[in-house]
Short mmCIF file of C-alpha atoms in Angstrom, two decimals:
data_model
loop_
_atom_site.label_atom_id
_atom_site.label_comp_id
_atom_site.label_asym_id
_atom_site.label_seq_id
_atom_site.Cartn_x
_atom_site.Cartn_y
_atom_site.Cartn_z
CA MET A 8 0.11 0.09 -0.08
CA GLU A 9 1.21 3.46 -0.79
CA ILE A 10 -0.30 6.91 -0.37
CA ASP A 11 -0.22 9.18 -3.49
CA THR A 12 0.15 13.02 -3.38
CA LYS A 13 -3.68 13.43 -3.05
CA GLY A 14 -3.62 11.33 -0.01
CA ASN A 15 -5.41 8.41 -1.50
CA MET A 16 -4.58 4.91 -0.43
CA GLN A 17 -3.59 3.02 -3.63
CA THR A 18 -2.77 -0.65 -4.09
CA GLY A 19 0.53 -1.26 -5.70
CA PHE A 20 0.80 -2.33 -9.44
CA PHE A 21 1.93 -5.66 -8.74
CA THR A 22 -0.88 -6.43 -6.23
CA SER A 23 -3.67 -5.36 -8.38
CA ARG A 24 -1.93 -7.46 -11.44
CA ILE A 25 -2.24 -10.56 -9.07
CA ASP A 26 -5.80 -9.80 -8.09
CA LYS A 27 -6.72 -9.49 -11.84
CA MET A 28 -4.85 -12.90 -12.68
CA ILE A 29 -6.60 -14.65 -9.73
CA GLY A 30 -9.94 -13.29 -10.74
CA TRP A 31 -9.39 -14.52 -14.27
CA ALA A 32 -8.48 -18.01 -13.16
CA ARG A 33 -11.26 -18.28 -10.82
CA LYS A 34 -14.02 -16.94 -12.99
CA TYR A 35 -13.09 -19.75 -15.55
CA SER A 36 -12.91 -22.58 -13.19
CA ILE A 37 -16.38 -22.50 -11.41
CA PHE A 38 -17.13 -25.60 -9.68
CA GLN A 39 -20.90 -25.28 -8.91
CA TYR A 40 -23.12 -27.23 -6.39
CA PRO A 41 -26.58 -27.39 -7.57
CA PHE A 42 -29.01 -27.49 -4.58
CA VAL A 43 -32.13 -28.46 -6.64
CA THR A 44 -35.51 -28.82 -5.08
CA ALA A 45 -38.05 -28.03 -7.78
CA CYS A 46 -39.19 -27.56 -11.29
CA CYS A 47 -36.15 -25.00 -11.99
CA GLY A 48 -33.99 -28.01 -11.99
CA MET A 49 -35.14 -28.90 -15.67
CA GLU A 50 -33.98 -25.51 -16.78
CA TYR A 51 -30.67 -25.98 -14.88
CA MET A 52 -30.22 -29.36 -16.78
CA ALA A 53 -31.17 -27.72 -20.14
CA THR A 54 -28.44 -25.04 -19.52
CA ALA A 55 -26.00 -27.58 -18.41
CA CYS A 56 -26.38 -29.87 -21.13
CA ALA A 57 -24.70 -29.69 -24.58
CA HIS A 58 -27.21 -27.23 -26.36
CA TYR A 59 -26.50 -24.28 -24.27
CA ASP A 60 -23.29 -25.90 -22.61
CA ILE A 61 -22.15 -24.01 -19.44
CA ASP A 62 -18.81 -25.65 -20.00
CA ARG A 63 -18.00 -22.90 -22.44
CA PHE A 64 -17.91 -20.67 -19.25
CA GLY A 65 -15.66 -23.16 -17.21
CA ALA A 66 -18.63 -24.09 -15.08
CA GLY A 67 -19.19 -27.60 -16.85
CA LEU A 68 -18.28 -29.79 -13.78
CA PRO A 69 -20.93 -29.76 -11.04
CA ARG A 70 -19.69 -31.30 -7.56
CA PHE A 71 -21.82 -33.24 -5.68
CA SER A 72 -20.32 -32.27 -2.32
CA PRO A 73 -20.60 -28.69 -1.07
CA ARG A 74 -17.01 -29.13 0.32
CA GLN A 75 -15.63 -29.18 -3.19
CA ALA A 76 -17.85 -26.39 -4.78
CA ASP A 77 -17.19 -22.47 -5.24
CA VAL A 78 -20.39 -21.47 -6.36
CA LEU A 79 -23.86 -22.75 -4.83
CA PHE A 80 -26.75 -22.76 -7.16
CA VAL A 81 -30.01 -22.63 -5.26
CA VAL A 82 -32.40 -23.94 -7.76
CA GLY A 83 -36.18 -24.13 -6.68
CA THR A 84 -38.45 -23.23 -3.88
CA ILE A 85 -37.02 -23.38 -0.31
CA SER A 86 -39.59 -24.23 2.40
CA GLN A 87 -39.08 -23.20 5.98
CA LYS A 88 -38.50 -26.82 6.80
CA LEU A 89 -35.68 -27.23 4.42
CA ALA A 90 -34.01 -23.80 5.18
CA PRO A 91 -31.61 -25.19 8.16
CA VAL A 92 -30.41 -27.86 5.45
CA LEU A 93 -29.24 -25.06 2.93
CA VAL A 94 -27.62 -23.09 5.67
CA ASN A 95 -25.68 -26.24 6.67
CA VAL A 96 -24.60 -26.86 2.92
CA TYR A 97 -23.56 -23.27 2.64
CA GLU A 98 -21.62 -23.29 5.88
CA GLN A 99 -19.69 -26.37 4.53
CA MET A 100 -18.38 -24.79 1.44
CA CYS A 101 -14.85 -23.40 1.46
CA ALA A 102 -14.08 -19.71 0.95
CA PRO A 103 -13.94 -18.04 -1.52
CA LYS A 104 -17.46 -19.10 -2.33
CA TRP A 105 -20.63 -17.45 -4.18
CA VAL A 106 -24.28 -17.92 -4.34
CA VAL A 107 -26.58 -18.00 -7.19
CA ALA A 108 -30.40 -17.58 -6.55
CA PHE A 109 -31.68 -19.48 -9.45
CA GLY A 110 -35.38 -18.82 -10.34
CA VAL A 111 -37.96 -16.39 -8.63
CA CYS A 112 -38.78 -18.56 -5.71
CA THR A 113 -35.14 -18.26 -4.51
CA CYS A 114 -35.02 -14.44 -5.25
CA THR A 115 -38.25 -13.56 -3.59
CA GLY A 116 -40.39 -16.60 -2.74
CA GLY A 117 -42.40 -16.05 -6.00
CA PHE A 118 -45.81 -16.65 -5.80
CA TYR A 119 -45.71 -18.97 -2.80
CA ASP A 120 -46.89 -16.23 -0.31
CA ASP A 121 -47.61 -18.59 2.08
CA TYR A 122 -46.80 -20.11 5.54
CA ALA A 123 -44.26 -22.78 4.34
CA THR A 124 -41.84 -21.00 2.09
CA VAL A 125 -38.96 -18.86 2.73
CA ARG A 126 -39.49 -15.40 1.08
CA GLY A 127 -36.25 -15.25 -0.81
CA ILE A 128 -33.13 -17.17 0.25
CA ASP A 129 -31.27 -13.86 1.15
CA HIS A 130 -33.16 -14.06 4.47
CA ILE A 131 -30.92 -16.97 5.30
CA ILE A 132 -27.69 -16.78 3.35
CA PRO A 133 -26.00 -14.00 1.51
CA VAL A 134 -26.72 -13.97 -2.36
CA ASP A 135 -24.33 -12.76 -5.06
CA ILE A 136 -26.36 -13.16 -8.18
CA TYR A 137 -30.26 -13.10 -8.60
CA ILE A 138 -31.60 -14.95 -11.86
CA PRO A 139 -35.44 -14.27 -11.88
CA GLY A 140 -37.78 -16.13 -13.99
CA CYS A 141 -40.33 -18.83 -13.43
CA PRO A 142 -38.27 -20.66 -14.51
CA PRO A 143 -35.50 -18.61 -15.97
CA ARG A 144 -34.71 -19.54 -19.81
CA PRO A 145 -31.20 -20.94 -20.29
CA GLU A 146 -30.15 -17.51 -21.78
CA THR A 147 -31.02 -15.77 -18.58
CA VAL A 148 -29.03 -18.27 -16.79
CA LEU A 149 -26.03 -17.74 -18.95
CA GLN A 150 -26.37 -13.94 -18.61
CA GLY A 151 -26.45 -14.58 -14.77
CA LEU A 152 -23.58 -16.60 -15.00
CA MET A 153 -21.58 -14.06 -16.93
CA LEU A 154 -22.61 -11.32 -14.38
CA LEU A 155 -21.17 -13.70 -12.02
CA GLN A 156 -17.89 -14.09 -13.85
CA GLU A 157 -17.53 -10.31 -13.97
CA LYS A 158 -18.33 -10.25 -10.26
CA ILE A 159 -15.57 -12.72 -9.59
CA GLN A 160 -13.16 -11.03 -11.86
CA ASN A 161 -13.52 -7.50 -10.33
CA GLN A 162 -13.63 -8.28 -6.75
CA ARG A 163 -10.68 -8.06 -4.23
CA GLN A 164 -9.15 -11.72 -4.32
CA GLU A 165 -8.82 -13.34 -0.99
CA VAL A 166 -6.04 -15.88 -1.08
CA MET B 2 -86.08 -39.57 -0.13
CA GLU B 3 -85.69 -43.03 1.53
CA LYS B 4 -82.98 -43.64 3.78
CA SER B 5 -80.35 -46.02 2.93
CA LYS B 6 -79.56 -49.03 5.16
CA THR B 7 -76.60 -47.62 6.73
CA LEU B 8 -78.23 -44.27 7.77
CA GLU B 9 -81.39 -46.45 9.05
CA LYS B 10 -79.26 -48.69 11.06
CA ILE B 11 -77.28 -45.70 12.75
CA VAL B 12 -80.47 -43.86 13.56
CA GLY B 13 -81.84 -46.99 15.02
CA LYS B 14 -78.87 -47.61 17.17
CA PHE B 15 -77.82 -44.15 18.02
CA SER B 16 -81.03 -42.10 17.80
CA GLU B 17 -80.05 -39.56 20.57
CA ALA B 18 -76.43 -39.03 19.10
CA VAL B 19 -77.48 -38.21 15.50
CA ILE B 20 -77.83 -34.38 14.86
CA ASP B 21 -78.78 -34.54 11.16
CA LEU B 22 -78.53 -36.86 8.17
CA HIS B 23 -78.84 -36.43 4.52
CA SER B 24 -78.33 -38.40 1.05
CA GLN B 25 -77.24 -36.60 -1.85
CA LEU B 26 -76.05 -37.81 -5.23
CA GLY B 27 -75.71 -41.37 -3.65
CA TYR B 28 -73.53 -40.15 -0.79
CA ASP B 29 -74.84 -40.82 2.70
CA THR B 30 -73.93 -38.19 5.36
CA VAL B 31 -74.54 -38.34 8.98
CA ILE B 32 -73.70 -35.72 11.35
CA ILE B 33 -73.18 -37.15 15.13
CA ALA B 34 -72.29 -35.79 18.30
CA LYS B 35 -68.73 -35.68 19.26
CA SER B 36 -69.24 -38.04 22.51
CA ALA B 37 -70.60 -40.88 20.18
CA LEU B 38 -67.87 -40.93 17.60
CA LEU B 39 -65.88 -43.77 18.75
CA GLU B 40 -69.09 -45.77 19.14
CA VAL B 41 -70.40 -45.22 15.84
CA ALA B 42 -67.06 -45.72 14.11
CA ARG B 43 -66.75 -49.16 15.80
CA PHE B 44 -70.34 -50.08 14.99
CA LEU B 45 -69.73 -49.08 11.31
CA LYS B 46 -66.59 -51.35 11.30
CA GLN B 47 -67.80 -54.24 13.18
CA ASP B 48 -71.47 -54.58 12.18
CA PRO B 49 -71.50 -57.97 10.18
CA GLU B 50 -73.97 -56.38 7.57
CA LEU B 51 -72.39 -53.04 6.85
CA GLN B 52 -68.50 -53.69 7.52
CA TYR B 53 -67.12 -50.38 6.72
CA ASN B 54 -63.73 -51.71 6.99
CA TYR B 55 -61.74 -49.10 5.10
CA LEU B 56 -61.08 -45.44 6.44
CA MET B 57 -60.73 -43.47 3.28
CA ASP B 58 -60.38 -40.10 4.57
CA LEU B 59 -60.27 -38.10 7.65
CA THR B 60 -59.90 -34.37 7.46
CA ALA B 61 -61.42 -31.15 9.10
CA VAL B 62 -63.10 -27.85 7.95
CA ASP B 63 -62.82 -24.54 9.86
CA TYR B 64 -66.19 -22.66 9.79
CA TRP B 65 -64.84 -19.70 11.38
CA LYS B 66 -67.27 -17.50 13.33
CA ARG B 67 -69.67 -20.47 13.43
CA THR B 68 -70.35 -22.26 16.79
CA PRO B 69 -69.08 -24.99 17.08
CA ARG B 70 -66.30 -23.73 15.00
CA PHE B 71 -64.68 -26.94 13.55
CA GLU B 72 -65.97 -30.06 11.92
CA MET B 73 -64.14 -33.31 11.57
CA VAL B 74 -65.11 -35.20 8.47
CA TYR B 75 -64.69 -39.13 7.96
CA HIS B 76 -65.11 -41.05 4.88
CA PHE B 77 -65.76 -44.77 5.31
CA LEU B 78 -65.80 -47.50 2.46
CA SER B 79 -67.40 -50.91 2.77
CA LEU B 80 -65.08 -53.02 0.60
CA LYS B 81 -67.70 -55.97 0.81
CA ASN B 82 -70.81 -53.90 -0.18
CA LYS B 83 -69.03 -50.99 -1.94
CA TYR B 84 -70.85 -48.56 0.05
CA ARG B 85 -69.46 -45.30 1.29
CA VAL B 86 -70.54 -43.10 4.14
CA ARG B 87 -69.52 -39.72 5.51
CA VAL B 88 -69.50 -39.07 9.13
CA LYS B 89 -69.19 -35.39 10.35
CA VAL B 90 -68.43 -34.38 13.89
CA PRO B 91 -68.83 -30.78 15.10
CA VAL B 92 -65.99 -29.84 17.46
CA GLY B 93 -65.70 -26.63 19.16
CA GLY B 94 -64.12 -24.77 22.23
CA ALA B 95 -60.87 -22.98 22.99
CA GLU B 96 -59.02 -26.30 22.87
CA PRO B 97 -60.84 -28.61 20.47
CA GLU B 98 -60.41 -32.16 21.14
CA VAL B 99 -62.04 -35.36 19.63
CA ASP B 100 -61.58 -39.03 20.25
CA SER B 101 -58.72 -40.73 18.08
CA LEU B 102 -59.61 -43.60 15.76
CA THR B 103 -56.31 -45.04 15.77
CA SER B 104 -57.62 -47.67 17.99
CA LEU B 105 -59.88 -49.07 15.17
CA TRP B 106 -57.89 -48.00 12.07
CA PRO B 107 -53.99 -47.66 12.36
CA ALA B 108 -54.19 -45.46 9.31
CA ALA B 109 -55.89 -42.79 11.34
CA ASN B 110 -52.58 -42.08 13.02
CA TRP B 111 -50.90 -39.73 10.19
CA TYR B 112 -54.29 -38.31 9.39
CA GLU B 113 -54.95 -37.04 12.79
CA ARG B 114 -51.43 -35.83 13.02
CA GLU B 115 -52.11 -33.82 9.71
CA VAL B 116 -55.23 -32.32 11.10
CA TYR B 117 -53.52 -31.70 14.45
CA ASP B 118 -50.72 -29.87 12.60
CA MET B 119 -53.10 -27.91 10.14
CA PHE B 120 -56.07 -27.09 12.50
CA GLY B 121 -54.86 -27.81 15.94
CA ILE B 122 -57.60 -30.23 16.91
CA LYS B 123 -56.26 -32.58 19.48
CA PHE B 124 -57.02 -36.30 19.24
CA LYS B 125 -57.68 -38.18 22.81
CA GLY B 126 -55.98 -41.45 22.57
CA HIS B 127 -53.53 -40.81 19.89
CA PRO B 128 -50.12 -42.59 20.48
CA ASP B 129 -47.90 -39.79 18.97
CA LEU B 130 -49.56 -36.67 18.51
CA ARG B 131 -47.12 -34.22 17.17
CA ARG B 132 -46.64 -32.13 13.77
CA ILE B 133 -46.21 -34.01 10.79
CA LEU B 134 -45.74 -31.63 7.97
CA MET B 135 -44.40 -28.51 9.49
CA TYR B 136 -41.44 -28.54 11.95
CA PRO B 137 -41.71 -28.62 15.77
CA GLU B 138 -40.80 -24.69 16.08
CA PHE B 139 -43.60 -23.66 13.91
CA GLU B 140 -46.06 -21.32 15.62
CA GLY B 141 -49.79 -21.53 15.04
CA HIS B 142 -51.90 -23.77 12.80
CA PRO B 143 -51.78 -22.63 9.02
CA LEU B 144 -55.19 -23.78 7.80
CA ARG B 145 -57.09 -22.08 10.48
CA LYS B 146 -58.94 -19.25 8.92
CA ASP B 147 -57.62 -16.73 11.58
CA TYR B 148 -54.04 -17.66 10.73
CA PRO B 149 -52.33 -14.31 9.41
CA ILE B 150 -51.66 -14.66 5.74
CA GLN B 151 -48.65 -12.42 6.03
CA LYS B 152 -47.27 -14.32 9.16
CA ARG B 153 -43.62 -14.96 9.07
CA GLN B 154 -42.13 -17.97 11.00
CA PRO B 155 -38.92 -17.75 13.34
CA ARG B 156 -35.97 -18.96 11.45
CA VAL B 157 -34.68 -22.57 12.37
CA GLY B 158 -30.99 -22.75 12.52
CA PRO B 159 -28.95 -25.90 11.64
CA LYS B 160 -29.23 -28.80 14.15
#
């Protein structure tokens, strides 16, 4: 860290380059954990398969243990009864980790305005990207994925 | 309309407990007092002529602002005669309670737990009366008409 003539704290050239490089590496090696509970899962599968092919974005290998994953895809309605399980899964993931709310039920609860549904998973875990839609089309999912990559690229990288 | 054999037998044996009865669209319905429920059910099941040996459904209705407020609804089927009968039992009071049918039909166990979960009606003699759909920390009974539609439940942490 240095301080320039105007008194602003600046990160050095080398640190910012390292950050960019790690970000570039991370955004193209997303290991996702799909937490699929409902009909959005079909759209998730459509996105993951060859026609739309999320492998183009380096996210082609879903891990079926949260301990090996970077990105938690929450796909489908989360009920109050399932909420502790989701929190448990999130807490098992190693940092750095990101969360994608896939579909309107995970974003806001959607039309399940009732006693059983969590009204948006951001009530229980932090969320990075919201992909609305009921269910979202694969194009929407891909846009969400690219926004997530942008976020990963530009953030401060914890090592 | 002439009474069916089932209704005639019930009226003949439990005349003081029968509140009302009718036959519509080939479906016999009898409304009986709460105190006679277990006896009527046992009679329907064990009478050699009727043999209503199958408990098809067991549920409740909340007639809010009516006294008595709740009504238990039982549907019985006689596999031998291919007859069906519907038995209704009005239940009221601040702590609604009705006799359990688990001693006659083990299948009543989960039905009654569901009614307890959703309506808060207690069942006397039930072996294991606890919630079946919602979790133990849930507050209130969601299918009651006075359950607030916007009510949010307390968050349940990982166990």
